[in-house]
Tab-separated table of C-alpha atoms in Angstrom:
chain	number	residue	atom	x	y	z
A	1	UNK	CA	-71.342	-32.044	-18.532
A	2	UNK	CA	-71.841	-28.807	-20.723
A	3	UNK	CA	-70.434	-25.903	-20.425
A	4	UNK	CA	-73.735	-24.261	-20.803
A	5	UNK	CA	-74.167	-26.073	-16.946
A	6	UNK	CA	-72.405	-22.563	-15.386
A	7	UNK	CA	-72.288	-18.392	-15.871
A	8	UNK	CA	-69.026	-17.204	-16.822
A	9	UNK	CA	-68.241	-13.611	-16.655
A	10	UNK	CA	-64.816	-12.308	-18.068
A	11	UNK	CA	-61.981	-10.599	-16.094
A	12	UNK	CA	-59.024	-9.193	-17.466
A	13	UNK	CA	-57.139	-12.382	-17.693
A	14	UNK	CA	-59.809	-14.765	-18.134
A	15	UNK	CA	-63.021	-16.385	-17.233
A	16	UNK	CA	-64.305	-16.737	-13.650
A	17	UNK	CA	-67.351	-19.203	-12.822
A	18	UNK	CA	-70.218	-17.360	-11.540
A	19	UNK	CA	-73.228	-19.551	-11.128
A	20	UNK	CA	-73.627	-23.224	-11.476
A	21	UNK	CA	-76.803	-23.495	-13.489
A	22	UNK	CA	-77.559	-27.157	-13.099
A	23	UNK	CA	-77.828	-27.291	-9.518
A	24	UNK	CA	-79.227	-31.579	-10.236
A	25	UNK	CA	-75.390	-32.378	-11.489
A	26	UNK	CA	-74.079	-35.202	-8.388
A	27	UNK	CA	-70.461	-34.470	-9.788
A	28	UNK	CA	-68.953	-31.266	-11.221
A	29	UNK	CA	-66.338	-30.790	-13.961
A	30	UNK	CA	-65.180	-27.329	-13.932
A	31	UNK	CA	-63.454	-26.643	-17.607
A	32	UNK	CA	-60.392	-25.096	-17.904
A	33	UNK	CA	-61.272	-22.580	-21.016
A	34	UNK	CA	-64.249	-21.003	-22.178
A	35	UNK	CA	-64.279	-19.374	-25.269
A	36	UNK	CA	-60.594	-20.250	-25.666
A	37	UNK	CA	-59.579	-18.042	-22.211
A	38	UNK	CA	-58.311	-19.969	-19.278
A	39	UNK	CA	-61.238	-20.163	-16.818
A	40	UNK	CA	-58.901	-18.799	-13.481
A	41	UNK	CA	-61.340	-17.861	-10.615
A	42	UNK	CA	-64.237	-19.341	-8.631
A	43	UNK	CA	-66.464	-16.774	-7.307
A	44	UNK	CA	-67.496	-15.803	-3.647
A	45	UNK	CA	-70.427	-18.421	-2.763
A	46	UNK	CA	-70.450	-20.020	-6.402
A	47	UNK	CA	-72.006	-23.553	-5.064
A	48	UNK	CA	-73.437	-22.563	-1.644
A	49	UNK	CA	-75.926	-24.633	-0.895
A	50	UNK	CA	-75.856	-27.494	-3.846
A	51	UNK	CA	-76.861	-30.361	-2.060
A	52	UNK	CA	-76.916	-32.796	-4.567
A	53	UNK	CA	-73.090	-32.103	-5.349
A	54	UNK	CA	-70.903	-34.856	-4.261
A	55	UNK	CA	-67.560	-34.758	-6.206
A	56	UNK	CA	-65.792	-31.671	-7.405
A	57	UNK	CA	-63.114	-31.638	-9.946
A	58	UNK	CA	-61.645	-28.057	-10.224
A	59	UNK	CA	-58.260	-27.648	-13.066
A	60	UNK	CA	-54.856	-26.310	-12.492
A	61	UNK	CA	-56.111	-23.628	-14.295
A	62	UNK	CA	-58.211	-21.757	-11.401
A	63	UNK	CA	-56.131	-19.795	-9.447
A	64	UNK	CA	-58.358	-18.623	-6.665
A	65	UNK	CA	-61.935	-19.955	-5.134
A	66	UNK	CA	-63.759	-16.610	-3.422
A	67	UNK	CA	-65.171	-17.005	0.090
A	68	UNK	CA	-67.741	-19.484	0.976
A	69	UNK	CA	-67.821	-21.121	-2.541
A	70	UNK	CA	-68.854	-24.603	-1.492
A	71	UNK	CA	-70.476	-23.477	2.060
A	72	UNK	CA	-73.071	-25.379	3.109
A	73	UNK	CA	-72.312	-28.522	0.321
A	74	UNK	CA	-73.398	-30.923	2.814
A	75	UNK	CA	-73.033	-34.374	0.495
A	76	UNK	CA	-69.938	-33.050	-0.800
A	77	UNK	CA	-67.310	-35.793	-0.366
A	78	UNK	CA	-64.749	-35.788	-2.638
A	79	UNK	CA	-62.680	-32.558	-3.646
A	80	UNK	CA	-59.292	-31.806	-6.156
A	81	UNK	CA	-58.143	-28.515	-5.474
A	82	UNK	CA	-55.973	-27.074	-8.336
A	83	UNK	CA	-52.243	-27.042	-7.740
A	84	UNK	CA	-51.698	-23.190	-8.044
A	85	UNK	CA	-53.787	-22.524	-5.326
A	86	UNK	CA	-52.397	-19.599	-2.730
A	87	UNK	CA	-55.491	-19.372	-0.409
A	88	UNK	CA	-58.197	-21.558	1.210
A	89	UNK	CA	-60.663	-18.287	1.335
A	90	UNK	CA	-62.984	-18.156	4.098
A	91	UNK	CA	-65.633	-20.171	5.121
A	92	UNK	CA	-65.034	-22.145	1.640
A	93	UNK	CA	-65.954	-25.612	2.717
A	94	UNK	CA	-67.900	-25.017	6.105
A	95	UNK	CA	-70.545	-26.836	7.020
A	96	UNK	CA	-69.520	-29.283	3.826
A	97	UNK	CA	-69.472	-32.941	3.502
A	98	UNK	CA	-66.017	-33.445	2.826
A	99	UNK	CA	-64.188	-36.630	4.656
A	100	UNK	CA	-60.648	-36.214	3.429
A	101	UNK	CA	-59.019	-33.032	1.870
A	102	UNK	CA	-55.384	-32.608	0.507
A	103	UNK	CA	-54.355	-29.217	0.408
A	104	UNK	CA	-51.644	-28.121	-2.550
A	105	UNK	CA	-48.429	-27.722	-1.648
A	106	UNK	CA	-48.968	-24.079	-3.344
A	107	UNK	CA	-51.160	-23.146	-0.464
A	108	UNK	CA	-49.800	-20.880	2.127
A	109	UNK	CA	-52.974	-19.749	4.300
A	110	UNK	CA	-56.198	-21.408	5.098
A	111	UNK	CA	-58.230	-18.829	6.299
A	112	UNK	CA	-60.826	-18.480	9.171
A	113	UNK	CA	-63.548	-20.593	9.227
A	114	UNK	CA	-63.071	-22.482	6.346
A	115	UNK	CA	-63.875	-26.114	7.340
A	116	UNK	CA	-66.088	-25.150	10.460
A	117	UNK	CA	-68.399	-27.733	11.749
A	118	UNK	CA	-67.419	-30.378	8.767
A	119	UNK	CA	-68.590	-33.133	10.807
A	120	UNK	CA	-67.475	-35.961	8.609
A	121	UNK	CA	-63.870	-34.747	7.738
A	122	UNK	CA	-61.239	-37.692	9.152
A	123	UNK	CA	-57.784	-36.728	7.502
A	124	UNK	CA	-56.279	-33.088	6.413
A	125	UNK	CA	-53.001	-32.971	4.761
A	126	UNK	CA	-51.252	-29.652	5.224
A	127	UNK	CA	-48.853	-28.217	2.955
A	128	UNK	CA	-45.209	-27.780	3.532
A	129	UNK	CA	-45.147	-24.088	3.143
A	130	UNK	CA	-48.038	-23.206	5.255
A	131	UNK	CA	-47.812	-20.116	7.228
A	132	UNK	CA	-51.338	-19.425	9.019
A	133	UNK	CA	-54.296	-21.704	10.066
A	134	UNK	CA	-56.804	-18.961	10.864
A	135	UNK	CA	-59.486	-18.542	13.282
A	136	UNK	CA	-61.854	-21.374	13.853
A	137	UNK	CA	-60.559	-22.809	10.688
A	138	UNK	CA	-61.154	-26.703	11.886
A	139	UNK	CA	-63.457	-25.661	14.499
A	140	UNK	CA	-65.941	-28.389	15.424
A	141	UNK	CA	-64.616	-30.787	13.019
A	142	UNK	CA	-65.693	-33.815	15.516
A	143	UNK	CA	-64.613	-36.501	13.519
A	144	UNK	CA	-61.105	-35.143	12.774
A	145	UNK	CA	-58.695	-37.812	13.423
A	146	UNK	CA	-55.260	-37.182	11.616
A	147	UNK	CA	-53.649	-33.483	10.907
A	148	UNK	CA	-49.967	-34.225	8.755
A	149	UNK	CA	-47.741	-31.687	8.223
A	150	UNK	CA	-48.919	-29.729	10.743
A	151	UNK	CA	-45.385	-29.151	12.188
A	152	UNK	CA	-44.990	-27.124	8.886
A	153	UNK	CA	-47.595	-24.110	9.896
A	154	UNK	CA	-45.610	-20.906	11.187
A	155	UNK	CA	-49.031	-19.457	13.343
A	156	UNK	CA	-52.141	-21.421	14.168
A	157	UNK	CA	-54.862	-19.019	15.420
A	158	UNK	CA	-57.658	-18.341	17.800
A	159	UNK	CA	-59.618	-21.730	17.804
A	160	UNK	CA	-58.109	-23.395	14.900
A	161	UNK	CA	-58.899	-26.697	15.882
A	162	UNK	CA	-61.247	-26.147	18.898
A	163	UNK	CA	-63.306	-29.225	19.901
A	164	UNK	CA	-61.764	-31.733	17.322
A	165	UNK	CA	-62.773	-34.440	20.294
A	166	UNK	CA	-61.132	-37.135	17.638
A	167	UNK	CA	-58.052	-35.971	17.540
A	168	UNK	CA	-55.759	-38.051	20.094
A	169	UNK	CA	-52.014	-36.522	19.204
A	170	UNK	CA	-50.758	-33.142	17.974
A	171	UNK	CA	-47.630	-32.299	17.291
A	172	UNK	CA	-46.932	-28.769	16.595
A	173	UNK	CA	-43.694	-28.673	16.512
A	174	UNK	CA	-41.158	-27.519	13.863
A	175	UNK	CA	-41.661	-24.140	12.118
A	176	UNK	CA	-44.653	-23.024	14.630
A	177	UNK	CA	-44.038	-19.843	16.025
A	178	UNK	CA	-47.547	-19.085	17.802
A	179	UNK	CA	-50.318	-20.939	18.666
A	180	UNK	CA	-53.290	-18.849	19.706
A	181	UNK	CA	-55.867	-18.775	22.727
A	182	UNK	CA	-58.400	-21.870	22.206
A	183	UNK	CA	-56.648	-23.612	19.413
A	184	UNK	CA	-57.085	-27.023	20.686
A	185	UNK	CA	-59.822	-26.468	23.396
A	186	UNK	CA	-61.942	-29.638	24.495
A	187	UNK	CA	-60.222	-31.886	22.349
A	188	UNK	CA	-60.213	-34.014	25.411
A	189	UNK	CA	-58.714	-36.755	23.915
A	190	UNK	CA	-55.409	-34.933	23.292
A	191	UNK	CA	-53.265	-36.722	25.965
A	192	UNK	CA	-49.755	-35.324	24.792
A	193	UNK	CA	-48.834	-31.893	22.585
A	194	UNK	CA	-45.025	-31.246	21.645
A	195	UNK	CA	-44.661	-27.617	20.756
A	196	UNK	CA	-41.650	-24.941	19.700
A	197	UNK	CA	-43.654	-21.948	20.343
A	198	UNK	CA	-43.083	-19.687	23.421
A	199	UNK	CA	-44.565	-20.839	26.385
A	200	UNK	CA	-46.129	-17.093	26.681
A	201	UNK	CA	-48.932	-18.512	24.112
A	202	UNK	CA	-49.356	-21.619	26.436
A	203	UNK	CA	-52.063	-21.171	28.238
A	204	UNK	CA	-54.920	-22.387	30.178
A	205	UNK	CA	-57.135	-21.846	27.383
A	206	UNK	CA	-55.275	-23.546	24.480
A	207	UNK	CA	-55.614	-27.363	25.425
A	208	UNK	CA	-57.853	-29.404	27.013
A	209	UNK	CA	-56.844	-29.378	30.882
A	210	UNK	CA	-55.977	-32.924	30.690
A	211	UNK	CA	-53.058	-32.727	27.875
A	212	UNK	CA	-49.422	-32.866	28.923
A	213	UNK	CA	-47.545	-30.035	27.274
A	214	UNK	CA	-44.056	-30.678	26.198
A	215	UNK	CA	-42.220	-27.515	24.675
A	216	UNK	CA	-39.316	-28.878	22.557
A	217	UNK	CA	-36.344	-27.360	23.133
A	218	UNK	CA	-33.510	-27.420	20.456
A	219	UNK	CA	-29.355	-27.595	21.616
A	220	UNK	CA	-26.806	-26.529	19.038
A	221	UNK	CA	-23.063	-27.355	18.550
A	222	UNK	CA	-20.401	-25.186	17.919
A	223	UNK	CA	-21.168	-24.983	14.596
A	224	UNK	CA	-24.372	-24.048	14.644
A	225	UNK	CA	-25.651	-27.487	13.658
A	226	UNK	CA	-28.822	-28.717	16.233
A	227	UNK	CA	-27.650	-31.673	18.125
A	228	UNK	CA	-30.408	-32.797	20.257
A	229	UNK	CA	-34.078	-31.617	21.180
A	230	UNK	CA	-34.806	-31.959	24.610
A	231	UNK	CA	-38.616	-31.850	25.938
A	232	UNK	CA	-39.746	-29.997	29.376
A	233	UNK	CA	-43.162	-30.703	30.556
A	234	UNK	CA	-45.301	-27.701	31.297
A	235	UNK	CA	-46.830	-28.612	34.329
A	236	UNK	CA	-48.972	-25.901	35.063
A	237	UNK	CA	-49.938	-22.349	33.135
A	238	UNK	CA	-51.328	-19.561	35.378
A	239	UNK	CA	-51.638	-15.591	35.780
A	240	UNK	CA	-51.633	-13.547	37.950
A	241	UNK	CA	-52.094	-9.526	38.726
A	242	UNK	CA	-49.106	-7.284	37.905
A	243	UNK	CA	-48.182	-5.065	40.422
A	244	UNK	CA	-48.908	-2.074	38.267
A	245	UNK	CA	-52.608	-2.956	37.909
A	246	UNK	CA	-53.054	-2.701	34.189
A	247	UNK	CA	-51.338	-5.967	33.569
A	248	UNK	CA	-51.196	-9.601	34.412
A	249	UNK	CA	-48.084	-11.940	34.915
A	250	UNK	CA	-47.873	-15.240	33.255
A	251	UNK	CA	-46.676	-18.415	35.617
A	252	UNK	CA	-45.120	-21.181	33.710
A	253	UNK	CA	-43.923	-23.820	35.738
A	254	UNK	CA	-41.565	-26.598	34.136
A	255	UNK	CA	-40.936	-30.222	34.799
A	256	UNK	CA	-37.680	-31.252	33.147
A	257	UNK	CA	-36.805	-35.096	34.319
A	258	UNK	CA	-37.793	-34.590	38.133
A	259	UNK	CA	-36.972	-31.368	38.256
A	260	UNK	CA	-39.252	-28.432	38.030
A	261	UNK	CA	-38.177	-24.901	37.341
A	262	UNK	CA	-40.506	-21.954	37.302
A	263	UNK	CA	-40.651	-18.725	35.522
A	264	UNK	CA	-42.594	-15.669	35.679
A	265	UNK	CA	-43.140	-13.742	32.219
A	266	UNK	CA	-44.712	-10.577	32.347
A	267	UNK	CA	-46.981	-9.872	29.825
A	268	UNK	CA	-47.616	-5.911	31.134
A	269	UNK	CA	-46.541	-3.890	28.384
A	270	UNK	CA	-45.201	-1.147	29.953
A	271	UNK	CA	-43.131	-2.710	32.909
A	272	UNK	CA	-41.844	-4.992	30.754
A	273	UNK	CA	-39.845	-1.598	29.038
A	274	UNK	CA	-38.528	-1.408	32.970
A	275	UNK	CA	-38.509	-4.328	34.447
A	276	UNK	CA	-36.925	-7.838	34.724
A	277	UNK	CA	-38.291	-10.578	37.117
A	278	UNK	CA	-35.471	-12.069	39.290
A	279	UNK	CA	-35.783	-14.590	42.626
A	280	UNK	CA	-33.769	-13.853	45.511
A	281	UNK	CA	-33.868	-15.895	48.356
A	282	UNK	CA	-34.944	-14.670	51.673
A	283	UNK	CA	-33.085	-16.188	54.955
A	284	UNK	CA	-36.095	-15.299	57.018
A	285	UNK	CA	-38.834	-17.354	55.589
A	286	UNK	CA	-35.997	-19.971	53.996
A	287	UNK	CA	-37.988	-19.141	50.388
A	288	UNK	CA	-37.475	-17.171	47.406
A	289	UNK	CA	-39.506	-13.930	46.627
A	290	UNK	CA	-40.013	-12.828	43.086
A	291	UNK	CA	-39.259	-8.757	42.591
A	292	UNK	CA	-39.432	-6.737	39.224
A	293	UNK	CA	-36.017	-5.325	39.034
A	294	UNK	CA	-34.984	-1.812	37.113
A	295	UNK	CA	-33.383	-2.410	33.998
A	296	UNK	CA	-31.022	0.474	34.523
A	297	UNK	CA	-29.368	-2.417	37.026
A	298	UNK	CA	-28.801	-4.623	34.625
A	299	UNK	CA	-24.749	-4.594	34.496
A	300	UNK	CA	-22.577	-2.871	36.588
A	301	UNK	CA	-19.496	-1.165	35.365
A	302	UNK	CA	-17.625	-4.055	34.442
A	303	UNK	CA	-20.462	-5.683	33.438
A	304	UNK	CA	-21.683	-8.320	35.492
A	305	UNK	CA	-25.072	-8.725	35.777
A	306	UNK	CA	-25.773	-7.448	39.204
A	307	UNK	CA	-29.359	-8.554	39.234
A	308	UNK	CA	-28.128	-12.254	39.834
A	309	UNK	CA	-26.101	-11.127	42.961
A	310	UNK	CA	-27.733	-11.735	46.622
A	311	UNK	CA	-29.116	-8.492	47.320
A	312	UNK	CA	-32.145	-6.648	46.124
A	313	UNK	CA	-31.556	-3.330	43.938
A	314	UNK	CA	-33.443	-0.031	45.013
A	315	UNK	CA	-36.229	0.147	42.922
A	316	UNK	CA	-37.286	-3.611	43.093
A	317	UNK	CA	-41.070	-4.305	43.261
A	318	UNK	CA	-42.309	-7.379	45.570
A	319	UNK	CA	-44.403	-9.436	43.089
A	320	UNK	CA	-44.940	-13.076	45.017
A	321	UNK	CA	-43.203	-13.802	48.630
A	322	UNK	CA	-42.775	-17.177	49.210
A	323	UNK	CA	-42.853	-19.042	45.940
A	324	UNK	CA	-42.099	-22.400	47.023
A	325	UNK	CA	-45.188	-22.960	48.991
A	326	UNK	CA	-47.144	-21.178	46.571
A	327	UNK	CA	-45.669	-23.778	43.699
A	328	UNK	CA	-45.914	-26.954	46.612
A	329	UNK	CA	-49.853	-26.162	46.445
A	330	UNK	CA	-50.318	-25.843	42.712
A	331	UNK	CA	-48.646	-28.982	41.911
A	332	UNK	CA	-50.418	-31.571	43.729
């Protein structure tokens, strides 16, 4: 291979490739100087559409590939992606060939829609410092089998890895903070999920309907030190209308051993400055009702928590009466 085979323009600190001339080339070699400058950038949509590409070797020198560089390489199958890589831009290996793809260590963000519909990818390795998987970023990757490291991401957005039907476990657990609407949806074959993030971003949307949802919760000593981790089954995610009417409540009901707990999470902006959601049982109906509670009642002057006593405060809101048979029915 030549280096006459690609376009080079220069930058400030070097060369970036442009154009790949010889668009009959079945693997690429993409030099590391030219014209004794480091070649450091790839740009936006360099090999779109080179069918006849099916190996890519890219140096340590490149520091970042613009969006939608290999879009669209659909006998693309074999990729090395240089080690001081910060970005997987978007939409750079859509629609691309690729069955396996190891992703530097350097790499913090893969953004949206950059291995959508890559119908033959089987195995991703994450890195280790990975804070975002954006939108749609696996989306439709039907053959995707095996995700590691995937404990590592901080956020995995809208969609990430919507209809992956391949994958079977996912465990996104560890550093994950959020996990957004549709992330996993219709990857049927998903029969258990472990995660760490709130169970506010769980969901009806975000698995398959099927998947048992464990959220992983963590128990430290005195020191500080974590001691065990202790799974509770989500058993069912709901909403329902705030009282306010410019809102909706989340219902998360819990199944720890054979017991199951449930918990109402408002997600209404503005009673949530007001409000806190406390049960009190009523002796008439032998149930518990569910009231917003002012959060000027919070503690009393000696503060205790007056909210958890047996009588209402003034102020309260009725948000559910009779939660037990409204929990018997969604259960079964």
């Amino acid at each position: 291979m030549l280096e006459n085979d690609f376009r080079f323009e220069l930058i400030e600190n070097g060369y970036v490739v442009v154009e790949l001339l010889n668009d009959s080339l079945d693997k690429v070699i993409i030099p590391d100087t030219y014209n004794n400058k480091p070649v450091i950038k790839i740009e936006n949509e360099c090999f779109k559409g080179c069918k006849n590409i099916r190996e890519i070797i890219i140096p340590d020198s490149i520091l970042e590939i613009g969006k939608y560089a290999f879009e669209g390489c659909v006998n693309l199958i074999n990729v090395t992606l240089p080690k001081n890589l910060k970005v997987i831009s978007q939409g750079l290996f859509n629609y691309s060939g690729i069955k396996k793809i190891v992703i530097p260590n350097s790499v913090n963000r893969i953004e949206s829609i950059a291995f959508y519909r890559c119908e033959s990818l089987e195995e991703v390795v994450l890195p280790e410092n990975l804070y975002v998987i954006g939108r749609d970023a696996f989306g439709y990757c039907i053959n995707l089998k095996e995700i590691k490291n995937l404990d590592c991401c901080e956020s995995i957005e809208n969609g990430a890895f919507r209809n992956c039907e391949s994958l079977t476990d996912v465990f996104a657990v560890g550093r994950t903070k959020h996990i957004g609407d549709y992330a996993f949806h219709e990857c049927k074959n998903i029969k258990h999920a472990s995660v760490s993030c709130p169970v506010t971003d769980i969901n009806d949307t975000v698995f398959h309907q099927n998947t048992k949802i464990y959220q992983m919760n963590s128990f430290f000593d005195e020191y500080g030190e974590e001691c065990c981790t202790l799974p509770t089954e989500i058993k069912y995610r709901g909403t329902m209308n705030c009282p306010c009417d410019n809102g909706i409540i989340r219902i998360i009901y819990e199944k720890t051993y054979s017991t199951y707990d449930y918990h109402f999470i408002s997600c209404c902006e503005e009673c949530n400055k007001k409000y806190v959601i406390r049960f009190y049982f009523n002796k008439d109906t032998e149930d518990y009702d569910v009231y917003y509670v002012l959060k000027k009642y919070r503690l009393n002057e000696y503060g205790v928590d007056i909210i958890l006593i047996s009588s209402i405060p003034e102020g309260s809101v009725l948000i559910m009466a009779g939660v037990n048979k409204f929990f018997r029915k969604v259960i079964k």
